[in-house]
PDB file of C-alpha atoms and ligand atoms in Angstrom:
ATOM      1  CA  MET N1382     -18.257 165.259  48.750  1.00  0.00           C
ATOM      2  CA  LYS N1383     -16.331 168.498  48.347  1.00  0.00           C
ATOM      3  CA  SER N1384     -12.584 168.026  47.616  1.00  0.00           C
ATOM      4  CA  ILE N1385      -9.629 170.127  47.445  1.00  0.00           C
ATOM      5  CA  VAL N1386      -5.830 169.005  46.285  1.00  0.00           C
ATOM      6  CA  ILE N1387      -3.047 170.995  47.994  1.00  0.00           C
ATOM      7  CA  TYR N1388       0.638 170.382  47.700  1.00  0.00           C
ATOM      8  CA  SER N1389       4.307 171.576  48.622  1.00  0.00           C
ATOM      9  CA  SER N1390       6.684 171.230  46.078  1.00  0.00           C
ATOM     10  CA  LEU N1391      10.257 172.236  45.841  1.00  0.00           C
ATOM     11  CA  THR N1392      11.216 170.558  42.256  1.00  0.00           C
ATOM     12  CA  GLY N1393       8.442 169.724  40.750  1.00  0.00           C
ATOM     13  CA  ASN N1394       7.619 165.986  41.823  1.00  0.00           C
ATOM     14  CA  THR N1395       5.313 166.153  44.227  1.00  0.00           C
ATOM     15  CA  LYS N1396       3.231 168.879  41.945  1.00  0.00           C
ATOM     16  CA  GLN N1397       3.180 166.430  39.349  1.00  0.00           C
ATOM     17  CA  VAL N1398       1.520 163.919  41.451  1.00  0.00           C
ATOM     18  CA  ALA N1399      -0.972 166.223  42.794  1.00  0.00           C
ATOM     19  CA  GLU N1400      -1.901 166.521  39.337  1.00  0.00           C
ATOM     20  CA  ALA N1401      -2.675 163.008  38.526  1.00  0.00           C
ATOM     21  CA  ILE N1402      -4.521 163.113  41.986  1.00  0.00           C
ATOM     22  CA  THR N1403      -6.869 165.490  40.948  1.00  0.00           C
ATOM     23  CA  SER N1404      -7.257 164.355  37.024  1.00  0.00           C
ATOM     24  CA  VAL N1405      -9.676 161.574  38.615  1.00  0.00           C
ATOM     25  CA  LEU N1406     -11.293 163.626  41.209  1.00  0.00           C
ATOM     26  CA  PRO N1407     -14.785 165.094  39.942  1.00  0.00           C
ATOM     27  CA  ALA N1408     -14.240 168.238  37.637  1.00  0.00           C
ATOM     28  CA  GLY N1409     -13.566 171.255  38.829  1.00  0.00           C
ATOM     29  CA  THR N1410     -11.635 169.782  41.856  1.00  0.00           C
ATOM     30  CA  PRO N1411      -9.367 172.389  42.731  1.00  0.00           C
ATOM     31  CA  CYS N1412      -5.154 171.322  43.039  1.00  0.00           C
ATOM     32  CA  VAL N1413      -3.905 174.219  45.203  1.00  0.00           C
ATOM     33  CA  SER N1414       0.170 174.980  46.044  1.00  0.00           C
ATOM     34  CA  MET N1415       0.772 175.705  49.770  1.00  0.00           C
ATOM     35  CA  LYS N1416       2.302 178.935  48.659  1.00  0.00           C
ATOM     36  CA  GLU N1417      -1.337 179.771  47.037  1.00  0.00           C
ATOM     37  CA  LEU N1418      -4.005 178.304  49.949  1.00  0.00           C
ATOM     38  CA  PRO N1419      -7.362 179.844  50.050  1.00  0.00           C
ATOM     39  CA  THR N1420      -7.764 181.115  53.527  1.00  0.00           C
ATOM     40  CA  ASP N1421     -10.367 179.056  54.638  1.00  0.00           C
ATOM     41  CA  LEU N1422     -10.233 175.548  53.801  1.00  0.00           C
ATOM     42  CA  SER N1423     -13.152 174.091  56.523  1.00  0.00           C
ATOM     43  CA  SER N1424     -15.233 173.897  53.964  1.00  0.00           C
ATOM     44  CA  TYR N1425     -13.783 170.902  51.992  1.00  0.00           C
ATOM     45  CA  ASP N1426     -15.040 167.095  53.385  1.00  0.00           C
ATOM     46  CA  LEU N1427     -11.950 165.818  52.091  1.00  0.00           C
ATOM     47  CA  VAL N1428      -8.365 167.325  51.298  1.00  0.00           C
ATOM     48  CA  PHE N1429      -5.555 165.393  50.192  1.00  0.00           C
ATOM     49  CA  VAL N1430      -2.094 167.106  51.193  1.00  0.00           C
ATOM     50  CA  GLY N1431       0.991 166.560  49.154  1.00  0.00           C
ATOM     51  CA  PHE N1432       4.593 166.609  50.783  1.00  0.00           C
ATOM     52  CA  TRP N1433       8.278 166.496  49.888  1.00  0.00           C
ATOM     53  CA  VAL N1434      10.061 164.157  52.453  1.00  0.00           C
ATOM     54  CA  ASP N1435      12.742 166.269  54.856  1.00  0.00           C
ATOM     55  CA  LYS N1436      14.408 164.717  56.734  1.00  0.00           C
ATOM     56  CA  GLY N1437      12.000 161.722  57.144  1.00  0.00           C
ATOM     57  CA  THR N1438       9.302 163.929  57.734  1.00  0.00           C
ATOM     58  CA  ALA N1439       6.969 166.186  55.568  1.00  0.00           C
ATOM     59  CA  ASN N1440       8.966 169.919  54.945  1.00  0.00           C
ATOM     60  CA  LYS N1441       8.173 172.511  57.057  1.00  0.00           C
ATOM     61  CA  GLU N1442       6.169 174.298  54.654  1.00  0.00           C
ATOM     62  CA  ALA N1443       3.302 171.243  54.596  1.00  0.00           C
ATOM     63  CA  ARG N1444       4.043 170.530  58.690  1.00  0.00           C
ATOM     64  CA  ASP N1445       2.863 174.137  59.225  1.00  0.00           C
ATOM     65  CA  VAL N1446      -0.362 173.778  57.142  1.00  0.00           C
ATOM     66  CA  LEU N1447      -0.612 169.753  58.489  1.00  0.00           C
ATOM     67  CA  GLY N1448      -1.038 171.555  61.625  1.00  0.00           C
ATOM     68  CA  THR N1449      -4.097 173.367  61.087  1.00  0.00           C
ATOM     69  CA  LEU N1450      -6.297 170.964  58.884  1.00  0.00           C
ATOM     70  CA  HIS N1451      -9.788 169.891  61.250  1.00  0.00           C
ATOM     71  CA  ASN N1452     -11.265 168.519  57.843  1.00  0.00           C
ATOM     72  CA  PRO N1453     -13.401 165.567  58.329  1.00  0.00           C
ATOM     73  CA  HIS N1454     -11.286 163.532  55.836  1.00  0.00           C
ATOM     74  CA  ILE N1455      -7.683 164.137  55.195  1.00  0.00           C
ATOM     75  CA  ALA N1456      -5.352 161.756  52.696  1.00  0.00           C
ATOM     76  CA  LEU N1457      -1.556 161.996  52.922  1.00  0.00           C
ATOM     77  CA  PHE N1458       0.643 161.761  49.606  1.00  0.00           C
ATOM     78  CA  ALA N1459       4.133 162.375  49.092  1.00  0.00           C
ATOM     79  CA  THR N1460       7.291 162.294  47.106  1.00  0.00           C
ATOM     80  CA  ALA N1461      10.835 161.011  48.645  1.00  0.00           C
ATOM     81  CA  GLY N1462      14.303 160.161  47.380  1.00  0.00           C
ATOM     82  CA  VAL N1463      13.786 156.397  49.143  1.00  0.00           C
ATOM     83  CA  PRO N1464      11.705 154.296  47.385  1.00  0.00           C
ATOM     84  CA  PRO N1465       8.134 153.521  49.062  1.00  0.00           C
ATOM     85  CA  GLN N1466       8.916 149.682  50.179  1.00  0.00           C
ATOM     86  CA  MET N1467      11.798 151.447  52.656  1.00  0.00           C
ATOM     87  CA  ALA N1468      11.156 151.890  56.215  1.00  0.00           C
ATOM     88  CA  HIS N1469      12.317 155.363  56.147  1.00  0.00           C
ATOM     89  CA  ALA N1470       9.566 156.094  53.665  1.00  0.00           C
ATOM     90  CA  LYS N1471       6.722 154.241  55.649  1.00  0.00           C
ATOM     91  CA  GLU N1472       8.162 156.389  58.945  1.00  0.00           C
ATOM     92  CA  SER N1473       8.090 159.479  56.965  1.00  0.00           C
ATOM     93  CA  LEU N1474       4.660 159.064  56.328  1.00  0.00           C
ATOM     94  CA  ILE N1475       3.866 158.134  60.103  1.00  0.00           C
ATOM     95  CA  ASN N1476       6.052 161.163  60.855  1.00  0.00           C
ATOM     96  CA  ALA N1477       4.207 163.569  58.470  1.00  0.00           C
ATOM     97  CA  ALA N1478       0.689 161.787  60.131  1.00  0.00           C
ATOM     98  CA  ASN N1479       1.442 162.718  63.499  1.00  0.00           C
ATOM     99  CA  CYS N1480       1.607 166.275  62.483  1.00  0.00           C
ATOM    100  CA  LEU N1481      -2.168 166.323  62.023  1.00  0.00           C
ATOM    101  CA  PRO N1482      -3.896 168.111  65.227  1.00  0.00           C
ATOM    102  CA  ASP N1483      -4.896 165.628  68.400  1.00  0.00           C
ATOM    103  CA  GLY N1484      -7.756 163.684  67.307  1.00  0.00           C
ATOM    104  CA  VAL N1485      -7.531 164.027  63.575  1.00  0.00           C
ATOM    105  CA  GLU N1486      -6.339 160.995  61.512  1.00  0.00           C
ATOM    106  CA  SER N1487      -5.464 160.740  58.016  1.00  0.00           C
ATOM    107  CA  VAL N1488      -8.177 158.342  55.552  1.00  0.00           C
ATOM    108  CA  GLY N1489      -4.688 157.133  53.246  1.00  0.00           C
ATOM    109  CA  THR N1490      -1.274 157.529  52.678  1.00  0.00           C
ATOM    110  CA  PHE N1491       0.638 157.383  49.213  1.00  0.00           C
ATOM    111  CA  ILE N1492       4.309 157.819  48.670  1.00  0.00           C
ATOM    112  CA  CYS N1493       6.460 157.434  45.609  1.00  0.00           C
ATOM    113  CA  GLN N1494      10.145 158.175  44.548  1.00  0.00           C
ATOM    114  CA  GLY N1495      11.086 161.140  43.518  1.00  0.00           C
ATOM    115  CA  LYS N1496      14.322 162.694  41.606  1.00  0.00           C
ATOM    116  CA  VAL N1497      16.650 163.920  44.088  1.00  0.00           C
ATOM    117  CA  ASP N1498      18.006 167.489  42.701  1.00  0.00           C
ATOM    118  CA  PRO N1499      21.672 167.176  41.583  1.00  0.00           C
ATOM    119  CA  LYS N1500      22.318 170.100  43.107  1.00  0.00           C
ATOM    120  CA  VAL N1501      21.226 168.964  46.669  1.00  0.00           C
ATOM    121  CA  ILE N1502      22.774 165.314  45.965  1.00  0.00           C
ATOM    122  CA  GLU N1503      26.292 167.610  45.046  1.00  0.00           C
ATOM    123  CA  MET N1504      25.939 169.543  48.399  1.00  0.00           C
ATOM    124  CA  MET N1505      25.452 166.538  50.890  1.00  0.00           C
ATOM    125  CA  TYR N1506      27.992 164.797  49.006  1.00  0.00           C
ATOM    126  CA  LYS N1507      30.613 168.051  49.700  1.00  0.00           C
ATOM    127  CA  MET N1508      28.972 168.087  53.700  1.00  0.00           C
ATOM    128  CA  PHE N1509      28.759 164.717  54.715  1.00  0.00           C
ATOM    129  CA  PRO N1510      32.259 162.496  54.362  1.00  0.00           C
ATOM    130  CA  LYS N1511      32.462 159.469  52.935  1.00  0.00           C
ATOM    131  CA  GLY N1512      31.204 155.964  55.057  1.00  0.00           C
ATOM    132  CA  HIS N1513      28.464 158.931  56.460  1.00  0.00           C
ATOM    133  CA  SER N1514      24.918 157.544  56.100  1.00  0.00           C
ATOM    134  CA  HIS N1515      24.384 161.012  54.046  1.00  0.00           C
ATOM    135  CA  GLY N1516      27.940 160.560  51.974  1.00  0.00           C
ATOM    136  CA  GLN N1517      28.649 159.371  48.991  1.00  0.00           C
ATOM    137  CA  SER N1518      28.682 155.628  48.663  1.00  0.00           C
ATOM    138  CA  ALA N1519      27.846 153.062  45.735  1.00  0.00           C
ATOM    139  CA  ASP N1520      24.435 152.460  47.078  1.00  0.00           C
ATOM    140  CA  ARG N1521      23.880 156.051  47.232  1.00  0.00           C
ATOM    141  CA  ASP N1522      24.783 156.454  43.988  1.00  0.00           C
ATOM    142  CA  ALA N1523      22.386 153.835  43.038  1.00  0.00           C
ATOM    143  CA  ARG N1524      19.636 155.354  45.222  1.00  0.00           C
ATOM    144  CA  HIS N1525      19.772 158.575  43.245  1.00  0.00           C
ATOM    145  CA  LYS N1526      20.321 157.115  39.752  1.00  0.00           C
ATOM    146  CA  GLN N1527      17.119 154.775  40.352  1.00  0.00           C
ATOM    147  CA  ALA N1528      15.004 158.430  42.139  1.00  0.00           C
ATOM    148  CA  ALA N1529      15.995 160.520  38.839  1.00  0.00           C
ATOM    149  CA  VAL N1530      13.272 158.241  36.645  1.00  0.00           C
ATOM    150  CA  HIS N1531      10.749 159.517  39.160  1.00  0.00           C
ATOM    151  CA  PRO N1532       7.679 160.230  39.349  1.00  0.00           C
ATOM    152  CA  ASN N1533       7.484 158.254  36.451  1.00  0.00           C
ATOM    153  CA  LYS N1534       3.896 157.236  34.774  1.00  0.00           C
ATOM    154  CA  GLU N1535       3.285 153.782  36.977  1.00  0.00           C
ATOM    155  CA  ASP N1536       3.735 156.029  39.994  1.00  0.00           C
ATOM    156  CA  PHE N1537       0.938 158.492  38.686  1.00  0.00           C
ATOM    157  CA  GLN N1538      -1.426 155.493  37.653  1.00  0.00           C
ATOM    158  CA  ALA N1539      -0.353 154.550  41.668  1.00  0.00           C
ATOM    159  CA  ALA N1540      -1.445 157.966  42.925  1.00  0.00           C
ATOM    160  CA  GLN N1541      -4.579 157.797  40.724  1.00  0.00           C
ATOM    161  CA  ASP N1542      -5.627 154.289  42.201  1.00  0.00           C
ATOM    162  CA  PHE N1543      -4.906 155.532  45.754  1.00  0.00           C
ATOM    163  CA  ALA N1544      -7.421 158.708  45.390  1.00  0.00           C
ATOM    164  CA  LYS N1545     -10.040 156.877  43.805  1.00  0.00           C
ATOM    165  CA  ASP N1546      -9.916 154.129  46.370  1.00  0.00           C
ATOM    166  CA  ILE N1547      -9.917 156.929  49.268  1.00  0.00           C
ATOM    167  CA  LEU N1548     -13.710 157.925  47.404  1.00  0.00           C
ATOM    168  CA  ILE N1549     -14.582 154.575  47.249  1.00  0.00           C
ATOM    169  CA  LYS N1550     -14.160 154.186  50.969  1.00  0.00           C
ATOM    170  CA  LEU N1551     -15.655 157.300  51.738  1.00  0.00           C
ATOM    171  CA  SER N1552     -18.714 156.974  49.650  1.00  0.00           C
TER     172      SER N1552
HETATM  173  C1  FMN H1305      16.666 169.649  51.865  1.00  0.00           C
HETATM  174  C2  FMN H1305      16.159 167.837  51.186  1.00  0.00           C
HETATM  175  C3  FMN H1305      15.847 166.964  52.208  1.00  0.00           C
HETATM  176  C4  FMN H1305      15.458 166.437  51.650  1.00  0.00           C
HETATM  177  N1  FMN H1305      15.536 164.722  52.414  1.00  0.00           N
HETATM  178  C5  FMN H1305      14.940 164.049  52.261  1.00  0.00           C
HETATM  179  C6  FMN H1305      15.024 162.606  53.339  1.00  0.00           C
HETATM  180  O1  FMN H1305      14.852 162.464  54.309  1.00  0.00           O
HETATM  181  N2  FMN H1305      14.225 161.331  53.143  1.00  0.00           N
HETATM  182  C7  FMN H1305      13.930 161.470  51.247  1.00  0.00           C
HETATM  183  O2  FMN H1305      13.930 160.391  51.048  1.00  0.00           O
HETATM  184  N3  FMN H1305      14.061 162.112  50.457  1.00  0.00           N
HETATM  185  C8  FMN H1305      14.682 163.758  50.954  1.00  0.00           C
HETATM  186  N4  FMN H1305      14.740 164.477  49.853  1.00  0.00           N
HETATM  187  C9  FMN H1305      14.400 164.541  48.916  1.00  0.00           C
HETATM  188  C10 FMN H1305      13.040 164.491  48.235  1.00  0.00           C
HETATM  189  O3  FMN H1305      12.218 164.265  49.276  1.00  0.00           O
HETATM  190  C11 FMN H1305      12.625 164.141  47.242  1.00  0.00           C
HETATM  191  O4  FMN H1305      13.192 164.566  45.692  1.00  0.00           O
HETATM  192  C12 FMN H1305      11.454 164.602  46.558  1.00  0.00           C
HETATM  193  O5  FMN H1305      10.729 163.846  45.553  1.00  0.00           O
HETATM  194  C13 FMN H1305      10.773 166.440  46.288  1.00  0.00           C
HETATM  195  O6  FMN H1305      10.192 166.800  45.760  1.00  0.00           O
HETATM  196  P1  FMN H1305       9.666 167.886  45.167  1.00  0.00           P
HETATM  197  O7  FMN H1305      10.106 168.082  43.843  1.00  0.00           O
HETATM  198  O8  FMN H1305       8.120 167.890  45.326  1.00  0.00           O
HETATM  199  O9  FMN H1305      10.503 169.181  45.918  1.00  0.00           O
HETATM  200  C14 FMN H1305      15.283 165.814  50.420  1.00  0.00           C
HETATM  201  C15 FMN H1305      15.364 166.809  49.305  1.00  0.00           C
HETATM  202  C16 FMN H1305      15.930 167.844  50.061  1.00  0.00           C
HETATM  203  C17 FMN H1305      15.815 168.809  48.862  1.00  0.00           C
END
């Protein structure tokens, strides 16, 4: 099974998860930023596609790539500001999967929390008033504090287990 890991990452969280996944794939499996993609991905049987959640879906760079993939097997992984058990995280994965071409489905998905850039938090708090769903609140502050330590060792382990399960499923 010829595999590749590709990812889009603004602040490094998704890149770290991509590297953790690659470490349990066969030696020599490429791990490539979407900014440096090989022109032709069609020779890969399995593509792990990583993105960061932006407004409840994959970020734009990843969405553009997702729409071009026709490989036999595609696995999605992501990082988000919210914890994975929140509906928003699950919906973001569904929304990202919907960016795949018609008839192409993912073989599995994984998401974990990732710290949000403090500059973005500050900007959001300035942009939206208190009381607005994106504005500052005790809940929001608590979530950002919780996200600040992710992705952590457990997240990397869970991402690796996810990748191993995909390989077993496809073998
Ligand atoms: C512009 C922007 C929009 C974001 N939108 C969301 C969002 O809708 N939902 C969410 O859970 N996290 C959101 N986040 C948080 C990121 O998805 C999260 O911090 C992610 O781990 C960043 O990954 P990266 O370090 O690979 O860039 C947003 C972050 C930015 C910068």
